[in-house]
Coordinates of C-alpha atoms and ligand atoms in Angstrom, one line a residue:
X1 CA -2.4 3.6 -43.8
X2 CA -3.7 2.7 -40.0
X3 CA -5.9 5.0 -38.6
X4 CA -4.6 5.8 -35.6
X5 CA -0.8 6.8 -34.6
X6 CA -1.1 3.9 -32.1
X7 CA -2.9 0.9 -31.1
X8 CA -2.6 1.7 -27.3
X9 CA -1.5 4.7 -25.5
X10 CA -0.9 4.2 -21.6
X11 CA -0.8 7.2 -19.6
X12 CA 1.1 6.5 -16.8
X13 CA 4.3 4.3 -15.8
X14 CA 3.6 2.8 -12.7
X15 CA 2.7 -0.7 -11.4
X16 CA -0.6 -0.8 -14.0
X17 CA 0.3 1.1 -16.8
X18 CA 3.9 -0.4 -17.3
X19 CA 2.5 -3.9 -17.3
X20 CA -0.3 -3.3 -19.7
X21 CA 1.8 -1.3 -22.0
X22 CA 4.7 -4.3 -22.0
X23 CA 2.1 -7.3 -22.1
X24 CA 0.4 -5.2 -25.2
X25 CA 3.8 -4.5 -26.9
X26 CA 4.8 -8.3 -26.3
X27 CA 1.1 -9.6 -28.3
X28 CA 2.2 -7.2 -31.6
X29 CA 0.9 -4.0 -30.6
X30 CA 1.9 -0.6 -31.5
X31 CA 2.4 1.3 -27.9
X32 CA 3.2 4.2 -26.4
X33 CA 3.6 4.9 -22.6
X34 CA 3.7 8.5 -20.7
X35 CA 5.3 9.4 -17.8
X36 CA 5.6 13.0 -16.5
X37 CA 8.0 12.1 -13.4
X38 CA 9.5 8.5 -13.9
X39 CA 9.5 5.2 -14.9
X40 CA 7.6 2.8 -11.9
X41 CA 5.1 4.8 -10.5
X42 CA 4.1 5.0 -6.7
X43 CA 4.7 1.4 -6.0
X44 CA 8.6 1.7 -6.9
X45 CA 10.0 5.0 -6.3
X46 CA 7.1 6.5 -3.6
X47 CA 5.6 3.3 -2.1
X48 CA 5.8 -0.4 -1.1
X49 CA 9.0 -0.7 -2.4
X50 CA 11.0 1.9 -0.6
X51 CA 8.6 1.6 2.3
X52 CA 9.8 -2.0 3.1
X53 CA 13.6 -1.3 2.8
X54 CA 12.6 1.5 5.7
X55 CA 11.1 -1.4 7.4
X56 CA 13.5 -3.2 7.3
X57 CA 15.9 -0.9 8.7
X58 CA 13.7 0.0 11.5
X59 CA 13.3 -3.5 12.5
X60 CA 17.1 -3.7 13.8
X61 CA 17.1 -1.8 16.7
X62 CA 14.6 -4.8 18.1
X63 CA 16.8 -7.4 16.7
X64 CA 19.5 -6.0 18.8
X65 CA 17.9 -6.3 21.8
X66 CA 16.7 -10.0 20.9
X67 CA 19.9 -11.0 19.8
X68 CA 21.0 -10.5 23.9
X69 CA 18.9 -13.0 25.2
X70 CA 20.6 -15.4 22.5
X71 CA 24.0 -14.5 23.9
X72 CA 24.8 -11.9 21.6
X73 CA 26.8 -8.3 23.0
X74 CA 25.6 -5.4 19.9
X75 CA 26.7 -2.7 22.5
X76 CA 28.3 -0.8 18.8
X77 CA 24.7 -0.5 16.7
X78 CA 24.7 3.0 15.5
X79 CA 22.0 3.9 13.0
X80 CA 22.7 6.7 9.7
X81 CA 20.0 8.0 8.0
X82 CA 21.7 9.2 5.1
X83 CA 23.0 5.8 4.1
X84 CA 20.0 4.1 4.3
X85 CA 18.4 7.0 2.8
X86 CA 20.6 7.1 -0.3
X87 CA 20.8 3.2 -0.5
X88 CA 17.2 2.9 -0.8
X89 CA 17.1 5.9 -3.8
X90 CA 19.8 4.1 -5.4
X91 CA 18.0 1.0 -5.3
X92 CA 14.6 2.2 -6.3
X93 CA 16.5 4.3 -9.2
X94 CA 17.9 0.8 -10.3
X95 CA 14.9 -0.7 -10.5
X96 CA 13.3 2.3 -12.4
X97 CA 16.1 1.6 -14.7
X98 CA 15.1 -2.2 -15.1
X99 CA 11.6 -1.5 -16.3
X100 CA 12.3 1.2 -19.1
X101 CA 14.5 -2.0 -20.1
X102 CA 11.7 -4.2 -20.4
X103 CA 9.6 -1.5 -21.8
X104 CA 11.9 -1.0 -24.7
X105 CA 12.1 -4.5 -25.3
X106 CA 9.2 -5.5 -25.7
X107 CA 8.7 -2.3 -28.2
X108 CA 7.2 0.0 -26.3
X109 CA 7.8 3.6 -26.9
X110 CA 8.6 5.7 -24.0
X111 CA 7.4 9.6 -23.8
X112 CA 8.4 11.4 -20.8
X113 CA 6.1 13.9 -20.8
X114 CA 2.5 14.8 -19.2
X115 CA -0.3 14.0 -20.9
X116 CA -3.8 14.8 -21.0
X117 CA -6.7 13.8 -23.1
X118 CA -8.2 15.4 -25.6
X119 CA -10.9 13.2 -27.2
X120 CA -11.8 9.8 -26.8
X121 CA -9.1 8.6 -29.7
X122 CA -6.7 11.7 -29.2
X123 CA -4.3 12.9 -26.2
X124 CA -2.0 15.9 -25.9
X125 CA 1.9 16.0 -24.8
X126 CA 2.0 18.7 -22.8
X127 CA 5.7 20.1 -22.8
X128 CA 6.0 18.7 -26.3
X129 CA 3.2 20.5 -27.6
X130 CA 2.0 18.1 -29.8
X131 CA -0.8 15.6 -30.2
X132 CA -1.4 12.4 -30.9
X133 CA -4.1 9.7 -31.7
X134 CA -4.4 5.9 -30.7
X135 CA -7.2 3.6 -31.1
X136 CA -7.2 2.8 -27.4
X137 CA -6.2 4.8 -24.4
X138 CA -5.6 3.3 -20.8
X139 CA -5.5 5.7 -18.1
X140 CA -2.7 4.7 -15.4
X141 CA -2.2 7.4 -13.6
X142 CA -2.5 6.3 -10.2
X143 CA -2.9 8.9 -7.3
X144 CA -1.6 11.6 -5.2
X145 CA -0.9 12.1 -1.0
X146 CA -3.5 14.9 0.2
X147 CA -2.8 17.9 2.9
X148 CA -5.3 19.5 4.7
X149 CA -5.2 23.1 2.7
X150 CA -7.7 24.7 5.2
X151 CA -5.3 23.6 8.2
X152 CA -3.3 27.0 9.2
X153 CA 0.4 26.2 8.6
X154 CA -0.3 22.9 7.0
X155 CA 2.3 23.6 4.2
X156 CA 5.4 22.9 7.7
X157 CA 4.6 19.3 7.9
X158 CA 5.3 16.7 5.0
X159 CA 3.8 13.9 3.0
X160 CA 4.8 10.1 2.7
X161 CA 6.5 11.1 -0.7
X162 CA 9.0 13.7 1.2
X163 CA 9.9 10.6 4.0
X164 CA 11.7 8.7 1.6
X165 CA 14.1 11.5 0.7
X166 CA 14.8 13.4 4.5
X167 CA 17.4 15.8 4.4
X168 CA 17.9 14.6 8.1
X169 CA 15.8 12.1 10.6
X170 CA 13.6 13.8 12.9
X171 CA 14.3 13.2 17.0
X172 CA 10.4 13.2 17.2
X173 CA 7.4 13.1 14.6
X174 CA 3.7 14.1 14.9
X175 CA 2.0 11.7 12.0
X176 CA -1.5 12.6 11.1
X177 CA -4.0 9.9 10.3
X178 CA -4.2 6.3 11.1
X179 CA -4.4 4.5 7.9
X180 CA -2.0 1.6 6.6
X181 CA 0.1 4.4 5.3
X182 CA 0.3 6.6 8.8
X183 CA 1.0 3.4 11.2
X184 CA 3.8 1.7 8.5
X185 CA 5.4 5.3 8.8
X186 CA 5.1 5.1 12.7
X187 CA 6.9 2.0 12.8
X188 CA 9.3 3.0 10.4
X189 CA 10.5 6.0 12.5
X190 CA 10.1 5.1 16.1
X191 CA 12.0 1.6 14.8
X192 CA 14.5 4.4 13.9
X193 CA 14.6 5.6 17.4
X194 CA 12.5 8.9 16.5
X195 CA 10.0 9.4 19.3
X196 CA 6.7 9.2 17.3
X197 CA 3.4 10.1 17.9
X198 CA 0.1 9.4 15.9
X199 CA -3.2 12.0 15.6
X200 CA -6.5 10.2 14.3
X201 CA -9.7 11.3 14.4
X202 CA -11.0 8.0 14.5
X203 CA -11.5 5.8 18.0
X204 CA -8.9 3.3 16.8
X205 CA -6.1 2.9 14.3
X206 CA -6.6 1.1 10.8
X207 CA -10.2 1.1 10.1
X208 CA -11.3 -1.2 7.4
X209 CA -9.2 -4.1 9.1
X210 CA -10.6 -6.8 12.0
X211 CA -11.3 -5.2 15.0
X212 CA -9.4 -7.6 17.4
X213 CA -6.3 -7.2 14.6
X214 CA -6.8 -3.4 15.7
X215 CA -6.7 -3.6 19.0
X216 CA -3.8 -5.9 18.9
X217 CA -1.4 -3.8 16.7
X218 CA -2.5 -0.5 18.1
X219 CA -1.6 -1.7 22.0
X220 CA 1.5 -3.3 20.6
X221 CA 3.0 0.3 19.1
X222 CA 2.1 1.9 22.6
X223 CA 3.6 -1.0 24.3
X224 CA 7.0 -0.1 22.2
X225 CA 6.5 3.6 22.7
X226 CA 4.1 5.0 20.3
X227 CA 2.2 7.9 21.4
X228 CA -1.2 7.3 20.4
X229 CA -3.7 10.0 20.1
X230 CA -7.4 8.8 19.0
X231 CA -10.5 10.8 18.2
X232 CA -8.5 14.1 17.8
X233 CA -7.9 16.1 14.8
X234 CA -4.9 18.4 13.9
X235 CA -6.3 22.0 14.2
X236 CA -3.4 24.4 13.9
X237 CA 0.4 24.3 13.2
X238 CA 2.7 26.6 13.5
X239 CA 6.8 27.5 13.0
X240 CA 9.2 27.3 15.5
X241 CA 12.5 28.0 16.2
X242 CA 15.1 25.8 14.6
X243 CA 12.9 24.2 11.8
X244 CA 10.5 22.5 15.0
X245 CA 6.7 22.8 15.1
X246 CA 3.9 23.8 17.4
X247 CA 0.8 21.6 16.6
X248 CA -2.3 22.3 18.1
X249 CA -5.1 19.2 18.1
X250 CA -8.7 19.5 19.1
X251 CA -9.1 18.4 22.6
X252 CA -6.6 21.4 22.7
X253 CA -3.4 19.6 23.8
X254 CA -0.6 20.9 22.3
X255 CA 2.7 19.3 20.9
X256 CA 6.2 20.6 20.1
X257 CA 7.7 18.6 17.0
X258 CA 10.4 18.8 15.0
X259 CA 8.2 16.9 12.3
X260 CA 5.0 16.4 11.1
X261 CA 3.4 14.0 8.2
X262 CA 0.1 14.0 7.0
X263 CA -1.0 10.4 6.4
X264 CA -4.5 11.3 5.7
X265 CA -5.3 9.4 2.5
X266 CA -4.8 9.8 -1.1
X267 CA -6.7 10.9 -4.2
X268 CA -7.2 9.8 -7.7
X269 CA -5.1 11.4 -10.1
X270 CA -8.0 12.7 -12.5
X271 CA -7.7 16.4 -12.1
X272 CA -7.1 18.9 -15.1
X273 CA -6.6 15.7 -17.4
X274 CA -9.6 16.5 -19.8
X275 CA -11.3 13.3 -19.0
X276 CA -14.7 14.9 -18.2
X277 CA -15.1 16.7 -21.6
X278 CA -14.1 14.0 -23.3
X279 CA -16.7 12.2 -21.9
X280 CA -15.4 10.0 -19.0
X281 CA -17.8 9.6 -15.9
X282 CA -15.7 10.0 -12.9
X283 CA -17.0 9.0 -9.3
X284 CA -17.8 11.0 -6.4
X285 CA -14.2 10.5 -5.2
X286 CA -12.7 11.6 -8.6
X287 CA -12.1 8.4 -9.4
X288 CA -12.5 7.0 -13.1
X289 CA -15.4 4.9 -13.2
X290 CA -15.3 1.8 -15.3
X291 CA -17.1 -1.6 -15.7
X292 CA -15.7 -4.9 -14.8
X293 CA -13.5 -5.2 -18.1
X294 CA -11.8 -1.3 -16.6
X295 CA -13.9 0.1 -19.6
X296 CA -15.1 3.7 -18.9
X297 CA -17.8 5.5 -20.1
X298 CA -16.0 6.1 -23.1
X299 CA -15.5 3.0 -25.3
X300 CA -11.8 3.2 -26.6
X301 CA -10.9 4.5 -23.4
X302 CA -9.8 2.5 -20.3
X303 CA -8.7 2.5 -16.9
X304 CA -6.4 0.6 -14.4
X305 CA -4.9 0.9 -10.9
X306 CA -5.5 3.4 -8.6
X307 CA -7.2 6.0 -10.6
X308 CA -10.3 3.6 -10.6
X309 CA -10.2 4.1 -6.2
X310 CA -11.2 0.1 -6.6
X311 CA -8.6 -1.8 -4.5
X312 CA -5.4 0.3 -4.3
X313 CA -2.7 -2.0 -4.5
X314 CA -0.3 -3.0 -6.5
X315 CA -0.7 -6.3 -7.6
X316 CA -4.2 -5.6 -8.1
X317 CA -3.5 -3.1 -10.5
X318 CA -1.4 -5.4 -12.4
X319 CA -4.0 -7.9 -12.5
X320 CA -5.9 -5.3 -14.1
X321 CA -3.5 -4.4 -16.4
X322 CA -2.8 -8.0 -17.4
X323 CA -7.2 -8.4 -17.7
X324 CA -7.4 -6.0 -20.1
X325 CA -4.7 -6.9 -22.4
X326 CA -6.4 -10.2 -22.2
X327 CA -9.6 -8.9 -23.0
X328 CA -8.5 -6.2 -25.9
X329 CA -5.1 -7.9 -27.5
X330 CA -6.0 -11.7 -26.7
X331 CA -9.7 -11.6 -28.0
X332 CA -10.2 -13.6 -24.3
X333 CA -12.5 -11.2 -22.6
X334 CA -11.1 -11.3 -18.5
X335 CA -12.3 -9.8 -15.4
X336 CA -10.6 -9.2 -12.8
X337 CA -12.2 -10.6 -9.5
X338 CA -11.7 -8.0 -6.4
X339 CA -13.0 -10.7 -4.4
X340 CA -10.6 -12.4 -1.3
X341 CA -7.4 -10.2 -2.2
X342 CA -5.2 -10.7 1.0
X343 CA -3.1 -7.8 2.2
X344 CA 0.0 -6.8 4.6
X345 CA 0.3 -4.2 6.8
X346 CA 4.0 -4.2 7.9
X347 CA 3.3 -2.2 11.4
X348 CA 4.4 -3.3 14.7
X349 CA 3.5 -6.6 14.7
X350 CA 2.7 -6.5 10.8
X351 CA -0.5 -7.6 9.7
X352 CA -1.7 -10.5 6.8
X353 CA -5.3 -10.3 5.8
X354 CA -7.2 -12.2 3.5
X355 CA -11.2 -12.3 3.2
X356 CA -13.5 -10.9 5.4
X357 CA -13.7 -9.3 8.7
X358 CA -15.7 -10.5 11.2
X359 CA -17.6 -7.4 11.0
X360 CA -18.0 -7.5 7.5
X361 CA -18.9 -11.3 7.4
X362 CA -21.5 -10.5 10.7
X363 CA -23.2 -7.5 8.2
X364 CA -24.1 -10.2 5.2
X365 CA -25.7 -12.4 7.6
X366 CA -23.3 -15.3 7.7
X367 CA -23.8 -17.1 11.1
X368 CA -20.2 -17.4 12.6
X369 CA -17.7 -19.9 14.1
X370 CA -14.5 -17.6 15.1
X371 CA -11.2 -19.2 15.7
X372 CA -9.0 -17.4 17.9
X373 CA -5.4 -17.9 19.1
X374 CA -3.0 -15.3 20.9
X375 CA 0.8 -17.0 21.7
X376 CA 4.2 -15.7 22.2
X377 CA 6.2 -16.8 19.4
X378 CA 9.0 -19.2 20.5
X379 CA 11.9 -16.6 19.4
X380 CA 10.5 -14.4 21.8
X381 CA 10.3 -16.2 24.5
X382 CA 13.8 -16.6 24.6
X383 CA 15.2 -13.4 23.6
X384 CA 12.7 -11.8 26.3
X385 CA 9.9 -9.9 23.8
X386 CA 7.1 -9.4 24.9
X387 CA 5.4 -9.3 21.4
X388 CA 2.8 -11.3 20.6
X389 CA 0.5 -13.3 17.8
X390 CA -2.6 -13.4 17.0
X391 CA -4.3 -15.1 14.2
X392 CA -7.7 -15.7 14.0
X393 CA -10.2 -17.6 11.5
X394 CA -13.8 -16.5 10.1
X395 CA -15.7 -19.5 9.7
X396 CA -19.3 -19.5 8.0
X397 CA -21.4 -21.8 10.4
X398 CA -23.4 -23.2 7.7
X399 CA -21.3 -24.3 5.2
X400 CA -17.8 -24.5 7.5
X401 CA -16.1 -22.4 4.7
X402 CA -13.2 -20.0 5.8
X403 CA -14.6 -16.6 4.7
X404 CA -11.5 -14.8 6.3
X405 CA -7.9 -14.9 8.0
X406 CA -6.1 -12.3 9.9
X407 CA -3.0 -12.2 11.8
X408 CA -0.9 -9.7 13.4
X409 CA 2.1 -11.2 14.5
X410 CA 5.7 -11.8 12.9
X411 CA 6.0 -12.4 9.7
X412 CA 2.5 -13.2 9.1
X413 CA 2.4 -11.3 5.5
X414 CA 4.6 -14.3 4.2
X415 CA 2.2 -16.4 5.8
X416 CA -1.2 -14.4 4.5
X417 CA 0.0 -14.8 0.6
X418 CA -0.2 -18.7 1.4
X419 CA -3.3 -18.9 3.9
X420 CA -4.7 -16.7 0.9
X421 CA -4.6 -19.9 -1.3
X422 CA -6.8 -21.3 0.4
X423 CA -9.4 -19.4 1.0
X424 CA -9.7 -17.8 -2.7
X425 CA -10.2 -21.4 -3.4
X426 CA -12.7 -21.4 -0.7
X427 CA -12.0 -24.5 1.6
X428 CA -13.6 -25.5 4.4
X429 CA -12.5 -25.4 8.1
X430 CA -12.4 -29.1 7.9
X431 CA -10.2 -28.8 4.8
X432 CA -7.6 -26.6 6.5
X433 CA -7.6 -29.2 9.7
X434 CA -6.6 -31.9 7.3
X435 CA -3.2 -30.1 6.8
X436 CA -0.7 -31.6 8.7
X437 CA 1.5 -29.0 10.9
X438 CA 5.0 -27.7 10.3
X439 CA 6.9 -28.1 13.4
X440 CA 8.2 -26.0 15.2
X441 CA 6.7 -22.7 13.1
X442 CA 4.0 -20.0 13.6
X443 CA 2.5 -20.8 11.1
X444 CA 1.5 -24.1 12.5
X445 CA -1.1 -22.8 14.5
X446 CA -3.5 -21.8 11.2
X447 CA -3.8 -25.9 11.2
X448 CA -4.2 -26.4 14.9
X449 CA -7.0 -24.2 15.6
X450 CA -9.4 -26.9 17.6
X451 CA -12.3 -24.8 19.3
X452 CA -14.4 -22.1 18.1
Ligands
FAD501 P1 1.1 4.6 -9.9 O1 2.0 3.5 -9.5 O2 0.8 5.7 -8.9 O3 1.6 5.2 -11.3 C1 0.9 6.2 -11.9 C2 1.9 7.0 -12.7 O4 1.2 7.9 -13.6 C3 2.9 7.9 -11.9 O5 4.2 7.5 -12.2 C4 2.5 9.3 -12.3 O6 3.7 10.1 -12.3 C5 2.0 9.1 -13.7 N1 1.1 10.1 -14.1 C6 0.0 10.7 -13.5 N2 -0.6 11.6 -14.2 C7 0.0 11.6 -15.4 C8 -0.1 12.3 -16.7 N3 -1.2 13.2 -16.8 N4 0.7 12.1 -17.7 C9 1.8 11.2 -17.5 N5 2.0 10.5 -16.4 C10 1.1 10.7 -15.4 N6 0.6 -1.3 -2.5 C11 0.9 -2.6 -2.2 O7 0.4 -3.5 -2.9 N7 1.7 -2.9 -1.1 C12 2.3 -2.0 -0.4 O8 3.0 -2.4 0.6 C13 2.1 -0.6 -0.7 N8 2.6 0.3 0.1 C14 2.5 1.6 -0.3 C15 3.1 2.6 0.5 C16 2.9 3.9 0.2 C17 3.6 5.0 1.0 C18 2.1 4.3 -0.9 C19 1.9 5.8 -1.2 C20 1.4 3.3 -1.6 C21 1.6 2.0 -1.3 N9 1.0 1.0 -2.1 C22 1.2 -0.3 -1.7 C23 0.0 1.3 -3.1 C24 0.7 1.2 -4.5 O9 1.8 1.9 -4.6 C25 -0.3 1.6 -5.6 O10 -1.5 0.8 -5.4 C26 0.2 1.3 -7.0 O11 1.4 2.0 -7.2 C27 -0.8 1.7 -8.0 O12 -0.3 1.6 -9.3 P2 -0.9 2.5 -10.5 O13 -0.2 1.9 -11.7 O14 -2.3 2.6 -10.4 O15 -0.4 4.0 -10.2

């Protein structure tokens, strides 16, 4: 008789939990995976996914007015919400569909349920009523979109989670915050036509990323009609007639909207899950804390993704997922290394970043060469935009390694995953300038950068 009812049981089915639970159920396992909304998590029906298509939609309205200076007459382009809108739910909903498929065949059992957990080998099915034990648990459950509760009327305005799913678009939107999350949003909608306007406390948008990347991205939304609004907070909101809303910020200006979002992070999904008394050490933040294998405090109980607050992204929390089967099914103990994990914002010019900043390379001591190049892509020129790239190199003085990359430009997150390569594998300067160019491209320009 085995011990335990399973050998894994993943609590959560989104980017982390569903690989972990498949690549498990593929090496022999016994498995079980939870999910107390559905099958794929933030990523898939709440997230990147959905989020692109809405970029992608937004990105037309420029494409029209490109495609004039290449001869083109688009005087017809009318835009519908709804159909985009449903395309994308149907989509997302397909591919929701796709990995209970590859849950089930690679053996996995699937429990639509919430759970929480009761001791470090038992968890509890909440609507069923019933509980069950496994000899390991993983905790997947990702995180949540937060609201300002002590903000008067915050419960008017909505989160990224409501966006998708719109009963109608907005003529104008008020988005708090001025994260990845907030500026994707505010490309999305004014793309859309919406007239959009951002609130962030902060004295620029997108802290955390280079500072001339920044600067670049925020002064190309305002130069393509963003409303900008920097080192204010929201204060007060208040109803309306005919569903708008009366926002008050800080420096006391005031703004009539007919929507608001609050962008203004998100938190670990840890809360009323019995972790604590069963003995898991969560951080400051909420977050589960675990070693480098995603082992908590607790030895048969683990953790992956975005309830860990390490690097919230998806493919990171797959290369957790995909570590600790490794490490627990394989017998070939793997950590994951956070290190040089490139990312994309996909703003107004979106944004590839691999490495580090040049603030962040300046704080550990590294004595610099930065590369710097700001052109108007060819396509531009032409069809009369007046956006612009710019793509510049960290170099470490000393030993001529490339310690980052970052580009705001068109499609520079195709161009990050590959500029990423290289720098993970940590070439020097030298080694990049040995490339020979692709002509004509963008791209091009990572191999021609001459002068510090
Ligand atoms: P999740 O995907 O959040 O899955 C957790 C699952 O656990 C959820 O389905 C939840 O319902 C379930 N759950 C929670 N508690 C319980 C419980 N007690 N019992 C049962 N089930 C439970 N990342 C990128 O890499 N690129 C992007 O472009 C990108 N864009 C994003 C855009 C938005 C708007 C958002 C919100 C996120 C975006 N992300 C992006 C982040 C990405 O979605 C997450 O990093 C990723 O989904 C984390 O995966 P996860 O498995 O940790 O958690």
């Amino acid at each position: 008789m085995p011990q335990y009812d399973y050998d894994l049981f993943v609590i959560g089915a989104g980017s982390g939990g569903v690989r972990a639970a498949r690549l498990a159920g593929r090496a022999g396992a016994k498995v079980a995976i939870a999910e107390q909304v559905q099958i794929g998590g933030t990523c898939v029906l709440r997230g990147c996914v959905p989020k692109k298509f809405f970029v992608y939609a937004s990105e037309f309205s420029q494409a029209f007015r490109d495609a004039k200076g290449f001869g083109w007459t688009v005087d017809w382009a009318r835009f519908d919400w709804p159909t985009l809108r449903d395309a994308v739910q149907n989509e997302v909903n397909r591919l929701s569909g796709i990995y209970a498929t590859n849950l089930g065949a690679a053996g996995v059992e699937m429990i639509d349920d919430r759970v929480v957990v009761i001791d470090p080998h038992t968890v509890r099915l909440t609507r069923e009523g019933r509980s069950v034990t496994a000899e390991r648990i993983l905790v997947a459950t990702g995180g949540h979109t937060t609201r300002p509760t002590t903000i008067k009327g915050q419960e008017l305005g909505i989160t990224s989670t409501d966006a998708f799913v719109l009963e109608a678009l907005p003529s104008s939107i008020v988005i708090a915050g001025g994260g990845y999350i907030a500026v994707e949003f505010a490309t999305i909608f004014s793309g859309l036509g919406v007239d959009t306007t951002i609130v962030y406390r902060g004295e620029r948008i997108l802290r955390g990323f280079d500072h001339d990347v920044r600067a670049h991205v925020q002064a190309d939304l305002q130069r393509t009609g963003v409303n900008i609004i920097c080192g204010s907070t929201i204060e007060d909101v208040s109803g309306l007639s005919h569903g708008k809303k009366l926002v008050t910020l800080s420096n006391s200006m005031k703004l009539e909207t007919d929507q608001l979002m609050w962008a203004i992070g998100r938190e670990p999904n840890t809360a009323n899950m019995g972790l604590e008394s069963a003995g898991v050490r969560l951080t400051e933040r909420g977050a589960i804390a675990v070693d480098a294998y995603s082992r908590s405090s607790v030895p048969s109980i683990w953790a992956i993704g975005d309830v860990t607050d390490r690097v919230n992204l998806t493919p990171v929390a797959i290369r957790e997922a995909v570590a600790f089967v490794e490490t627990e099914f394989h017998g070939r103990p793997l950590a994951f290394d956070h290190a040089d994990i490139a990312s994309a914002v996909f703003s107004r010019p979106p944004i590839g970043a691999v490495g580090l900043t040049e603030e962040q390379a300046r704080a550990k001591g590294h004595k610099l060469k930065i590369f710097r190049t700001n052109f108007r892509p060819m396509k531009h020129i032409v069809a009369g935009n007046d956006q612009r790239v710019l793509m510049k190199m960290i170099v470490d003085a000393a030993s001529d390694r490339v310690l980052g990359v970052h580009i705001a430009g068109v499609d520079s997150p195709e161009q990050i995953q590959l500029a990423a390569i290289a720098v993970k594998a940590g070439l020097t300067k030298a080694q990049w300038d040995l490339t020979c160019a692709v002509h004509p491209t963008g791209a091009e320009e990572l191999v021609l950068m001459g002068e510090p």
